[in-house]
Structures are given as structure tokens and as C-alpha cells.
Amino acid sequence: MPRASFSTVGCKLNTYETEMLRYEFARAGYEIVDFGDSADVTVINTCTVTSRADADCRKMIRRARRASINGTVVVTGCMAERATEDIAGMSEVDLVIGNAGKAHVLERVTSFRNGTSDDETVFAAPSLAKSQQFLTIHSSDEAGKHGRTRATLQVQDGCDEHCTYCIIPSVRGRSRSRPLSEIVEHARRIAGMGYREIAITGVNTGAYGEDTEASARFLDVLRAIAEIDGIERVRVNSIEPNAIDDALIDFLTTEPKICRHYHIPLQSGSDGVLKRMNRRYRTEQYSHIIKSLRTRQPNAAIGADVMVGFPGETDAEFDETVRFIDSLPITYLHVFSYSEREGTPATKLGGHHSRAIKDRRNRELRKLGLEKREEFHRRHIGDVVSVLVEDSRDPITGSLRGLTDNYIRVTTDASRTAINTFVPIRIVDADAHGAAGIAICDSADESTAGERKTAVAEVSV
């Protein structure tokens, strides 16, 4: 049996696509092994959003070749789309397949290994503009073998926002929505595999439907998925502020299956910087959204992406960002330093900052983010929370871990019989990285069903 391994650099959409490729190779008879083990085929799904991501991708490529001297090394994803010839020029690489060709990775690898392909390293796939293929699970036979409790579902690809710093529209193409009927079919298949939670992903999920003549929009996607039996949680991985209106807020905060977890990119707390970034909202609108969500759901987790060191960002504008974030009930931050991407308008702006300035601002915001995260976690000490227990163990204690609907990573004493079930757990300790709790009862123990029902009812809104 041939062996295949996979590595992902970058976003949750990349992670989803890698998982789909893993299923495809497993269905084709490959044994899936850990990245770094010797393999006949190694696929690296790349990111290119920053220069650091590029460096990480090159490191993974070199590591893949060291592990599999005679194996086939395949590079796909965003860096493969942006820097095709550079990647093809690396001695470690056998095949380069851009984003539009991801649906053809197995086909191309099979031809290459059988000696029936041409000698070209680069796979000439359909253009991004014409690509309408979405990777999906075709078989339920392999899914359960990975011990997963949460499945990711792609509803959209590409982006039309054209923020001045962002390379994504160039490497992912224009916004393209997956047909609603296909999304529902895929979600039902996921439910049939035994997954309890679906995480919705895309490049710009809130733009769903804007590229089609159909009337369905992102709210319709959420409604349709929430109606599927077997799926008990629906998590929205990320949504742009300009896509959030009162109707969406109403649904998010009243539909019981929607997780109380909202990741809403901010990028800057200065209206001047937001304007130069070509972001389609301002701080007043962003503040209204965050406060509306928190008012309706006091224990909701609200995360934000924020960028430091954008060209021309003054000390005063950075201080605006710090004060703005500090004033909002945001519970965690993903902080990035501006990275120049060739071909984006921001490269032509004046006032580019030194690495030292960007690092200092990055550290300050990360510190604020950790303080907010720890405060949010510690607020739950003493509470009973419902945790979806995963087949994952804490590396220090060896205890099982799970996730609450409001994005708290909990280490618990629950037994293995609780995996992929919802267990009521009382939080006894917490820090910036997560929480520790004691299972009130093992959800797999039918003798405690009455106690379990009461315990779950205690979970805070």
C-alpha cells in the first residue's frame, strides 16, 4: 500500500482542503501517515499571506524531501499560485499545483507516478476565474477513522474586497459561492458520519451568494445547516464586519445551534488606517456589532484579527487601536505584523516601518490579547459548561480535552467513553491558554442521565 502524508500552512480553509485531499488519497488506497514520516507522496498545502508564511512553506518543503528521499513532493495552495516558478525551481519539488487545480491533485499525482504525464513540473489547471470546483468528502468510510468530533465545511472561495495589503484575491480569485443544495448535501453527509459540530469556512463567508443570481445569502446557509438532524453545533469561523447586519445578529444570537463564538476581523482601530487599507467599515460600525453581540450573549467569545505596522501607521493611530480594542468586550486577538506583498497597492504607500517598530507594537497588542483571554476564561471558574470531548489529550497531564461552544479549550477528567459527546464540566481553574474542569458525570453513563440534564441546564447563557 503506498503511503501519503500532508502538511498545511495557513488558514482554516487550507486545513479543510488538506483534509479533503487526505480523504481522496485514502479512498484511492493510500495509507495516511504523519508528516515527517517516509511517504511515497507528500502534499504541502501552502500559504502566502506574509513573508513568514512563505518561509514556513519552504521549510516544510525541505523537511518533506529529507523524510522521503525517493517520494513525490507536491506543493499546492496559495504560495504555489503566487510563486509558481520559484517553487518549481526548488530541487526538492516534483509537482506544483495552484489553487484552481486542487481538485486534480490525486489525478495529477497518479499520472506522474505512473509515468503517463508530461515532463512538466507545473500543472496547468483551469484559471481561478473559471474554477468552480469545491473539495468535498465523497465517502463516509474513512472519516470516522480520524477520531474527529468537528468537521469543517467550505461554503465559498475567493474575495472581491481588495484590501490594499492583501494578496488573497490574486491567489484565490474572485468570490465564488458553492451551491446551497451542495452545501446541504455535504452537511448531511457530515452528520451521517457522526460529527456533532460543523465549522463554516471560506475566504469571505459573509459574501456568500453575491456572485450569483440566486437569492440565497449567508444567513440562508446558516438556517439550512441548523435544520439538519445530528448536527448540534454550528460554528462560524470568521465573518467580515461589513457582512453583519441586524438580521444576521438576530439569528446568530437566537438559534440554539449557533456557537456563541464570533471571529470578526478588525485589522485596525483607527479610521484613518482602515481607510488606507480599503476596509469597508469604520470603528463605529465595528463597535456596534461587538456590543450588540455581547449584550445579547454576555458569555460570547469574540475574536478579532488586527494588523500592526501598516504603512504610515503613526504612533497616535496605533494608540487609537490599543484604546479601541481595550474598550471593547473582545475576548482574544490574532495579531499580525504588516508584511509587504508584491503586487498589492500598500507596497506603494509611504511610511513603511522597521521590523523593530512592528515587533514592539505586535508585542503590546499580544499582551493585551492574552490579558483579555485570561480574564474571559477565569470568569467561568465555578460555572458548569457543556464540553464536546475530543480524542485529544493534554501533552502535560494526559487528560482528555474538549471545546465549549464559546471557544474555551477545557482539559477534563472525563473518560474515553465521553469522546464525541457533550459532557457537563465544572470549571475549577483557568489561565490565558484554557481551563481545567471536573466532569459532573460521564455523558456515556445512562445511569446519570437525569443529573446530566440538570447539569447542562446550569450552563450560562
Coordinates of C-alpha atoms in Angstrom, one line a residue:
M1 CA 0.0 0.0 0.0
P2 CA 1.5 3.4 -1.0
R3 CA 1.9 5.9 1.8
A4 CA 0.9 9.6 1.7
S5 CA 1.5 12.5 4.2
F6 CA 0.2 16.0 4.3
S7 CA 1.2 19.4 5.8
T8 CA -0.8 22.6 6.0
V9 CA 0.5 26.1 6.4
G10 CA -2.0 28.9 6.9
C11 CA -5.7 29.3 7.4
K12 CA -8.6 27.1 8.4
L13 CA -9.7 26.9 4.8
N14 CA -6.4 25.4 3.9
T15 CA -6.8 23.0 6.8
Y16 CA -10.2 22.0 5.4
E17 CA -8.8 21.5 1.9
T18 CA -6.0 19.4 3.1
E19 CA -8.5 17.2 5.0
M20 CA -10.5 16.7 1.8
L21 CA -7.3 15.7 -0.1
R22 CA -6.4 13.3 2.7
Y23 CA -9.8 11.6 2.2
E24 CA -9.3 11.4 -1.5
F25 CA -5.9 9.7 -1.2
A26 CA -7.3 7.3 1.5
R27 CA -10.2 6.3 -0.9
A28 CA -7.6 5.7 -3.6
G29 CA -5.8 3.1 -1.4
Y30 CA -3.1 5.2 0.2
E31 CA -2.1 4.7 3.9
I32 CA -2.1 8.1 5.5
V33 CA 1.0 8.7 7.7
D34 CA 2.2 11.6 9.8
F35 CA 4.0 14.4 8.1
G36 CA 7.7 13.8 8.6
D37 CA 7.4 10.1 8.1
S38 CA 8.7 8.4 5.0
A39 CA 6.0 8.6 2.3
D40 CA 5.5 7.8 -1.4
V41 CA 3.6 11.1 -1.8
T42 CA 3.9 14.2 0.4
V43 CA 1.5 17.1 -0.2
I44 CA 2.2 20.6 1.2
N45 CA -0.7 23.0 1.1
T46 CA 0.9 26.4 1.3
C47 CA 0.0 29.9 2.5
T48 CA 1.5 33.2 1.2
V49 CA -0.3 35.9 3.3
T50 CA 3.0 37.0 4.8
S51 CA 6.7 36.6 4.1
R52 CA 6.9 34.5 7.3
A53 CA 4.3 32.1 5.8
D54 CA 6.4 31.8 2.7
A55 CA 9.4 30.9 4.8
D56 CA 7.4 28.3 6.7
C57 CA 6.3 26.7 3.5
R58 CA 9.9 26.4 2.2
K59 CA 10.9 24.8 5.5
M60 CA 8.1 22.3 5.1
I61 CA 9.1 21.5 1.6
R62 CA 12.7 20.9 2.6
R63 CA 11.6 18.7 5.5
A64 CA 9.4 16.7 3.2
R65 CA 12.3 15.8 0.9
R66 CA 14.5 14.9 3.8
A67 CA 11.9 12.5 5.1
S68 CA 11.2 10.9 1.7
I69 CA 14.2 11.0 -0.5
N70 CA 12.6 9.0 -3.3
G71 CA 9.0 10.1 -2.7
T72 CA 6.9 12.6 -4.8
V73 CA 6.7 16.0 -3.2
V74 CA 3.7 18.0 -4.3
V75 CA 3.2 21.7 -3.5
T76 CA -0.2 23.3 -3.8
G77 CA -2.1 26.2 -2.3
C78 CA -1.6 30.0 -2.3
M79 CA 2.2 30.2 -2.5
A80 CA 2.1 27.7 -5.3
E81 CA -0.4 30.0 -7.1
R82 CA 1.6 33.2 -6.5
A83 CA 5.2 32.0 -6.8
T84 CA 4.7 29.0 -9.2
E85 CA 8.1 29.2 -11.0
D86 CA 10.0 29.9 -7.8
I87 CA 8.6 26.8 -6.2
A88 CA 9.1 24.7 -9.3
G89 CA 12.7 25.8 -9.2
M90 CA 13.3 24.2 -5.8
S91 CA 15.2 20.9 -6.2
E92 CA 13.0 19.2 -3.6
V93 CA 9.8 19.7 -5.6
D94 CA 8.3 17.3 -8.1
L95 CA 4.9 18.9 -8.8
V96 CA 3.4 22.4 -8.3
I97 CA -0.4 22.7 -8.4
G98 CA -2.1 26.0 -7.9
N99 CA -5.4 26.6 -6.1
A100 CA -7.5 26.1 -9.2
G101 CA -6.0 22.7 -9.6
K102 CA -6.5 21.4 -6.1
A103 CA -9.4 19.2 -7.2
H104 CA -7.0 17.5 -9.6
V105 CA -4.1 16.7 -7.1
L106 CA -4.8 13.0 -6.9
E107 CA -5.3 12.7 -10.6
R108 CA -2.1 14.6 -11.4
V109 CA -0.1 12.6 -8.8
T110 CA -1.4 9.3 -10.2
S111 CA -0.3 10.3 -13.7
F112 CA 3.1 11.4 -12.5
R113 CA 3.7 8.2 -10.5
N114 CA 2.5 6.0 -13.4
G115 CA 4.8 7.8 -15.9
T116 CA 1.8 8.8 -18.1
S117 CA 2.1 12.6 -17.5
D118 CA 4.2 15.0 -19.4
D119 CA 7.6 16.1 -18.0
E120 CA 6.3 19.5 -16.8
T121 CA 6.7 20.1 -13.1
V122 CA 3.9 22.7 -13.1
F123 CA 0.3 21.5 -13.6
A124 CA -1.6 23.9 -15.9
A125 CA -5.0 23.9 -14.2
P126 CA -8.1 26.0 -15.2
S127 CA -7.9 29.7 -14.3
L128 CA -9.0 30.8 -10.9
A129 CA -11.7 33.0 -12.5
K130 CA -13.3 29.9 -14.1
S131 CA -12.7 27.5 -11.2
Q132 CA -16.0 26.4 -9.6
Q133 CA -14.8 23.1 -8.0
F134 CA -15.0 22.7 -4.3
L135 CA -13.3 19.8 -2.5
T136 CA -15.7 17.6 -0.6
I137 CA -16.0 14.3 1.3
H138 CA -17.2 11.6 -1.1
S139 CA -17.0 8.6 1.3
S140 CA -18.0 8.2 4.9
D141 CA -15.9 5.1 5.3
E142 CA -12.7 6.9 6.1
A143 CA -13.9 9.9 8.1
G144 CA -14.5 8.1 11.3
K145 CA -11.0 6.7 11.4
H146 CA -9.6 10.1 12.3
G147 CA -11.5 10.3 15.7
R148 CA -12.7 13.8 14.9
T149 CA -15.7 15.5 16.6
R150 CA -15.8 18.6 14.5
A151 CA -16.0 18.9 10.7
T152 CA -15.2 21.9 8.6
L153 CA -17.5 22.8 5.7
Q154 CA -16.5 25.2 2.9
V155 CA -19.3 27.4 1.5
Q156 CA -17.4 29.9 -0.5
D157 CA -13.9 30.7 -2.0
G158 CA -12.2 33.9 -3.3
C159 CA -12.7 37.5 -2.4
D160 CA -13.7 40.8 -4.1
E161 CA -12.8 43.1 -1.2
H162 CA -9.3 44.1 -2.5
C163 CA -7.9 45.4 0.8
T164 CA -4.7 47.3 -0.1
Y165 CA -2.4 44.9 1.8
C166 CA -3.9 41.6 0.8
I167 CA -2.7 39.2 -1.9
I168 CA -5.6 36.7 -1.4
P169 CA -7.8 38.0 -4.4
S170 CA -4.8 37.2 -6.6
V171 CA -4.2 33.7 -5.3
R172 CA -7.8 32.7 -4.6
G173 CA -9.6 34.6 -7.3
R174 CA -13.0 36.3 -7.3
S175 CA -15.7 35.4 -4.8
R176 CA -17.4 32.1 -5.8
S177 CA -20.3 30.6 -3.9
R178 CA -20.9 26.9 -3.5
P179 CA -24.5 25.9 -4.5
L180 CA -26.7 25.8 -1.4
S181 CA -28.0 22.3 -2.4
E182 CA -24.4 21.0 -2.5
I183 CA -23.7 22.6 0.9
V184 CA -26.7 21.0 2.5
E185 CA -25.9 17.6 0.9
H186 CA -22.3 17.8 2.3
A187 CA -23.6 18.8 5.7
R188 CA -26.0 15.9 5.8
R189 CA -23.1 13.6 4.9
I190 CA -21.0 15.0 7.7
A191 CA -23.9 14.4 10.2
G192 CA -24.2 10.9 8.9
M193 CA -20.5 10.3 9.8
G194 CA -21.2 11.1 13.4
Y195 CA -19.8 14.6 13.6
R196 CA -21.5 16.7 16.2
E197 CA -20.2 20.1 15.1
I198 CA -19.8 21.9 11.8
A199 CA -17.4 24.8 11.4
I200 CA -18.3 27.0 8.4
T201 CA -15.3 28.3 6.5
G202 CA -14.5 30.3 3.3
V203 CA -12.3 33.2 2.3
N204 CA -15.1 35.7 2.7
T205 CA -18.1 33.7 4.0
G206 CA -20.3 36.8 4.5
A207 CA -20.1 37.5 0.8
Y208 CA -21.9 34.2 0.1
G209 CA -24.4 34.5 -2.8
E210 CA -23.3 37.9 -4.0
D211 CA -21.7 36.4 -7.1
T212 CA -24.9 34.6 -8.2
E213 CA -28.3 35.4 -9.4
A214 CA -29.8 33.1 -6.7
S215 CA -31.4 34.8 -3.7
A216 CA -29.6 32.7 -1.1
R217 CA -27.2 34.5 1.2
F218 CA -25.0 33.6 4.1
L219 CA -28.0 33.7 6.5
D220 CA -29.8 31.2 4.4
V221 CA -26.8 28.9 4.6
L222 CA -26.8 29.0 8.4
R223 CA -30.5 28.4 8.5
A224 CA -30.3 25.4 6.3
I225 CA -27.4 23.8 8.2
A226 CA -29.0 24.4 11.5
E227 CA -32.1 22.4 10.4
I228 CA -30.0 19.2 9.8
D229 CA -30.6 16.5 12.3
G230 CA -27.5 15.2 14.1
I231 CA -25.6 18.5 13.9
E232 CA -25.8 20.1 17.3
R233 CA -23.3 22.9 16.9
V234 CA -22.7 25.3 14.0
R235 CA -19.5 27.4 14.4
V236 CA -18.8 30.5 12.1
N237 CA -15.1 30.5 11.7
S238 CA -14.8 34.2 10.5
I239 CA -17.0 36.8 9.0
E240 CA -16.2 40.3 7.8
P241 CA -17.9 43.2 9.8
N242 CA -19.5 44.7 6.6
A243 CA -21.4 41.5 6.1
I244 CA -23.1 41.6 9.6
D245 CA -26.5 43.3 9.8
D246 CA -29.2 43.2 12.4
A247 CA -31.0 40.3 10.8
L248 CA -27.8 38.2 11.0
I249 CA -27.2 39.2 14.6
D250 CA -30.8 38.2 15.5
F251 CA -30.3 34.7 14.0
L252 CA -26.8 34.2 15.5
T253 CA -28.0 35.1 18.9
T254 CA -31.3 33.2 18.9
E255 CA -30.6 30.0 17.0
P256 CA -29.6 27.4 19.8
K257 CA -27.2 25.5 17.4
I258 CA -25.1 28.5 16.6
C259 CA -22.0 28.7 18.8
R260 CA -21.5 31.7 20.9
H261 CA -18.2 32.3 19.2
Y262 CA -17.7 35.1 16.6
H263 CA -14.4 35.9 14.9
I264 CA -14.8 39.3 13.3
P265 CA -11.6 40.8 11.7
L266 CA -10.8 44.3 12.8
Q267 CA -7.3 45.0 11.4
S268 CA -7.1 48.5 12.9
G269 CA -8.9 50.6 15.5
S270 CA -8.0 53.8 13.6
D271 CA -10.4 55.0 11.0
G272 CA -7.5 56.7 9.1
V273 CA -5.7 53.3 8.8
L274 CA -8.9 51.5 7.9
K275 CA -9.4 53.9 5.0
R276 CA -5.9 53.4 3.7
M277 CA -6.4 49.7 4.0
N278 CA -9.6 50.0 1.9
R279 CA -11.6 48.3 4.6
R280 CA -15.4 48.7 4.0
Y281 CA -16.4 49.7 7.6
R282 CA -15.3 52.1 10.3
T283 CA -14.8 51.8 14.1
E284 CA -18.3 53.0 14.9
Q285 CA -19.9 50.2 12.9
Y286 CA -17.5 47.6 14.3
S287 CA -18.2 48.8 17.9
H288 CA -21.9 48.5 17.3
I289 CA -21.6 44.9 16.1
I290 CA -19.4 43.8 19.0
K291 CA -21.5 45.5 21.7
S292 CA -24.8 44.1 20.2
L293 CA -23.5 40.6 20.3
R294 CA -22.2 40.9 23.8
T295 CA -25.4 42.5 25.1
R296 CA -27.4 39.6 23.7
Q297 CA -24.9 36.9 24.8
P298 CA -22.9 38.1 27.8
N299 CA -20.6 35.0 27.6
A300 CA -20.0 35.0 23.9
A301 CA -16.4 34.6 22.8
I302 CA -15.5 37.4 20.3
G303 CA -12.2 37.3 18.5
A304 CA -10.5 39.8 16.1
D305 CA -7.6 39.9 13.7
V306 CA -5.6 43.0 14.0
M307 CA -2.6 44.2 12.0
V308 CA 0.2 46.4 13.3
G309 CA 2.8 48.4 11.3
F310 CA 0.7 49.1 8.3
P311 CA 2.5 51.7 6.1
G312 CA 2.0 55.2 7.5
E313 CA 0.5 54.0 10.8
T314 CA 1.6 56.6 13.3
D315 CA 2.2 56.2 17.0
A316 CA -1.1 58.1 17.6
E317 CA -3.0 55.8 15.2
F318 CA -1.5 52.7 16.9
D319 CA -2.5 54.1 20.3
E320 CA -6.1 54.6 18.9
T321 CA -6.1 50.9 18.0
V322 CA -5.0 49.9 21.5
R323 CA -7.6 52.1 23.2
F324 CA -10.3 50.9 20.9
I325 CA -9.6 47.2 21.5
D326 CA -9.3 47.8 25.2
S327 CA -12.7 49.5 25.3
L328 CA -14.5 46.5 23.6
P329 CA -15.6 43.2 25.1
I330 CA -13.3 41.3 22.7
T331 CA -12.0 38.1 24.3
Y332 CA -9.0 37.2 22.1
L333 CA -6.8 38.7 19.4
H334 CA -4.9 37.3 16.4
V335 CA -2.1 39.9 15.9
F336 CA -0.1 40.2 12.7
S337 CA 2.6 42.5 11.6
Y338 CA 2.2 44.0 8.1
S339 CA 4.2 42.1 5.5
E340 CA 4.8 43.6 2.1
R341 CA 3.3 41.5 -0.7
E342 CA 4.4 42.3 -4.2
G343 CA 1.6 43.4 -6.4
T344 CA -0.6 44.9 -3.6
P345 CA -1.3 48.7 -3.5
A346 CA 0.1 49.0 0.0
T347 CA 3.6 48.4 -1.2
K348 CA 3.4 51.9 -3.0
L349 CA 2.4 53.7 0.2
G350 CA 4.9 55.8 2.1
G351 CA 5.9 55.3 5.7
H352 CA 6.9 51.7 5.8
H353 CA 8.1 50.7 9.3
S354 CA 11.2 48.9 10.5
R355 CA 11.0 45.4 11.9
A356 CA 11.7 46.7 15.4
I357 CA 8.7 49.1 15.4
K358 CA 6.4 46.3 14.1
D359 CA 7.7 43.9 16.7
R360 CA 7.2 46.3 19.5
R361 CA 3.6 47.1 18.5
N362 CA 3.0 43.4 18.0
R363 CA 4.2 42.5 21.5
E364 CA 2.0 45.2 23.0
L365 CA -1.2 44.0 21.3
R366 CA -0.4 40.4 22.0
K367 CA -0.1 41.2 25.7
L368 CA -3.4 42.9 25.7
G369 CA -5.0 40.0 23.9
L370 CA -3.6 37.5 26.4
E371 CA -5.0 39.6 29.3
K372 CA -8.4 39.7 27.7
R373 CA -8.4 36.0 27.0
E374 CA -7.3 35.1 30.6
E375 CA -10.0 37.4 32.0
F376 CA -12.6 35.7 29.9
H377 CA -11.5 32.2 30.8
R378 CA -11.3 33.0 34.6
R379 CA -14.7 34.5 34.5
H380 CA -16.0 30.9 34.0
I381 CA -14.4 29.4 37.1
G382 CA -17.2 27.8 39.1
D383 CA -19.5 27.6 36.1
V384 CA -20.8 24.4 34.6
V385 CA -20.1 24.3 30.9
S386 CA -21.0 21.9 28.1
V387 CA -17.9 20.5 26.5
L388 CA -17.7 18.4 23.3
V389 CA -14.9 16.0 24.3
E390 CA -12.3 15.2 21.7
D391 CA -10.0 12.4 21.1
S392 CA -7.1 14.7 22.1
R393 CA -5.0 14.7 25.2
D394 CA -3.2 17.5 27.1
P395 CA 0.5 17.0 26.5
I396 CA 1.4 17.6 30.2
T397 CA -1.4 15.9 32.2
G398 CA -2.6 13.4 29.6
S399 CA -6.2 14.3 30.3
L400 CA -8.8 14.5 27.5
R401 CA -9.6 17.9 26.1
G402 CA -12.6 19.4 24.5
L403 CA -14.2 22.7 23.5
T404 CA -17.1 24.7 24.7
D405 CA -19.4 26.4 22.3
N406 CA -17.9 29.8 23.4
Y407 CA -14.4 28.7 22.4
I408 CA -12.8 27.7 25.8
R409 CA -10.4 24.8 25.5
V410 CA -11.1 22.6 28.5
T411 CA -8.9 19.8 30.0
T412 CA -11.1 17.3 31.8
D413 CA -11.1 14.1 33.8
A414 CA -13.8 12.6 31.6
S415 CA -13.2 9.0 30.4
R416 CA -12.7 7.9 26.8
T417 CA -16.3 6.8 26.6
A418 CA -17.2 10.5 26.6
I419 CA -15.3 11.2 23.3
N420 CA -17.6 12.9 20.8
T421 CA -20.3 13.5 23.4
F422 CA -21.3 16.7 25.3
V423 CA -20.2 16.5 28.9
P424 CA -21.2 18.9 31.7
I425 CA -18.0 20.1 33.3
R426 CA -17.4 22.4 36.2
I427 CA -14.5 24.8 35.6
V428 CA -12.1 24.8 38.6
D429 CA -9.1 26.7 37.2
A430 CA -8.2 28.8 34.1
D431 CA -5.5 30.8 32.6
A432 CA -4.9 32.6 29.2
H433 CA -4.5 29.2 27.4
G434 CA -7.6 27.5 28.6
A435 CA -9.4 25.9 31.5
A436 CA -9.4 22.8 33.6
G437 CA -12.6 21.2 34.9
I438 CA -14.2 18.2 36.6
A439 CA -16.8 16.2 34.8
I440 CA -20.1 16.2 36.7
C441 CA -21.0 13.0 35.0
D442 CA -19.8 10.9 32.2
S443 CA -22.2 11.5 29.3
A444 CA -21.9 7.9 28.2
D445 CA -23.3 6.7 31.6
E446 CA -27.0 6.3 31.2
S447 CA -27.5 6.0 35.0
T448 CA -26.7 9.7 35.4
A449 CA -29.0 10.9 32.6
G450 CA -31.2 12.9 35.0
E451 CA -28.2 14.5 36.7
R452 CA -26.7 15.3 33.3
K453 CA -29.8 17.0 32.1
T454 CA -29.9 19.2 35.2
A455 CA -26.2 20.0 34.9
V456 CA -26.4 21.0 31.3
A457 CA -29.3 23.3 32.2
E458 CA -26.9 25.2 34.5
V459 CA -24.7 26.3 31.6
S460 CA -24.6 30.0 31.5
V461 CA -26.2 31.9 28.6

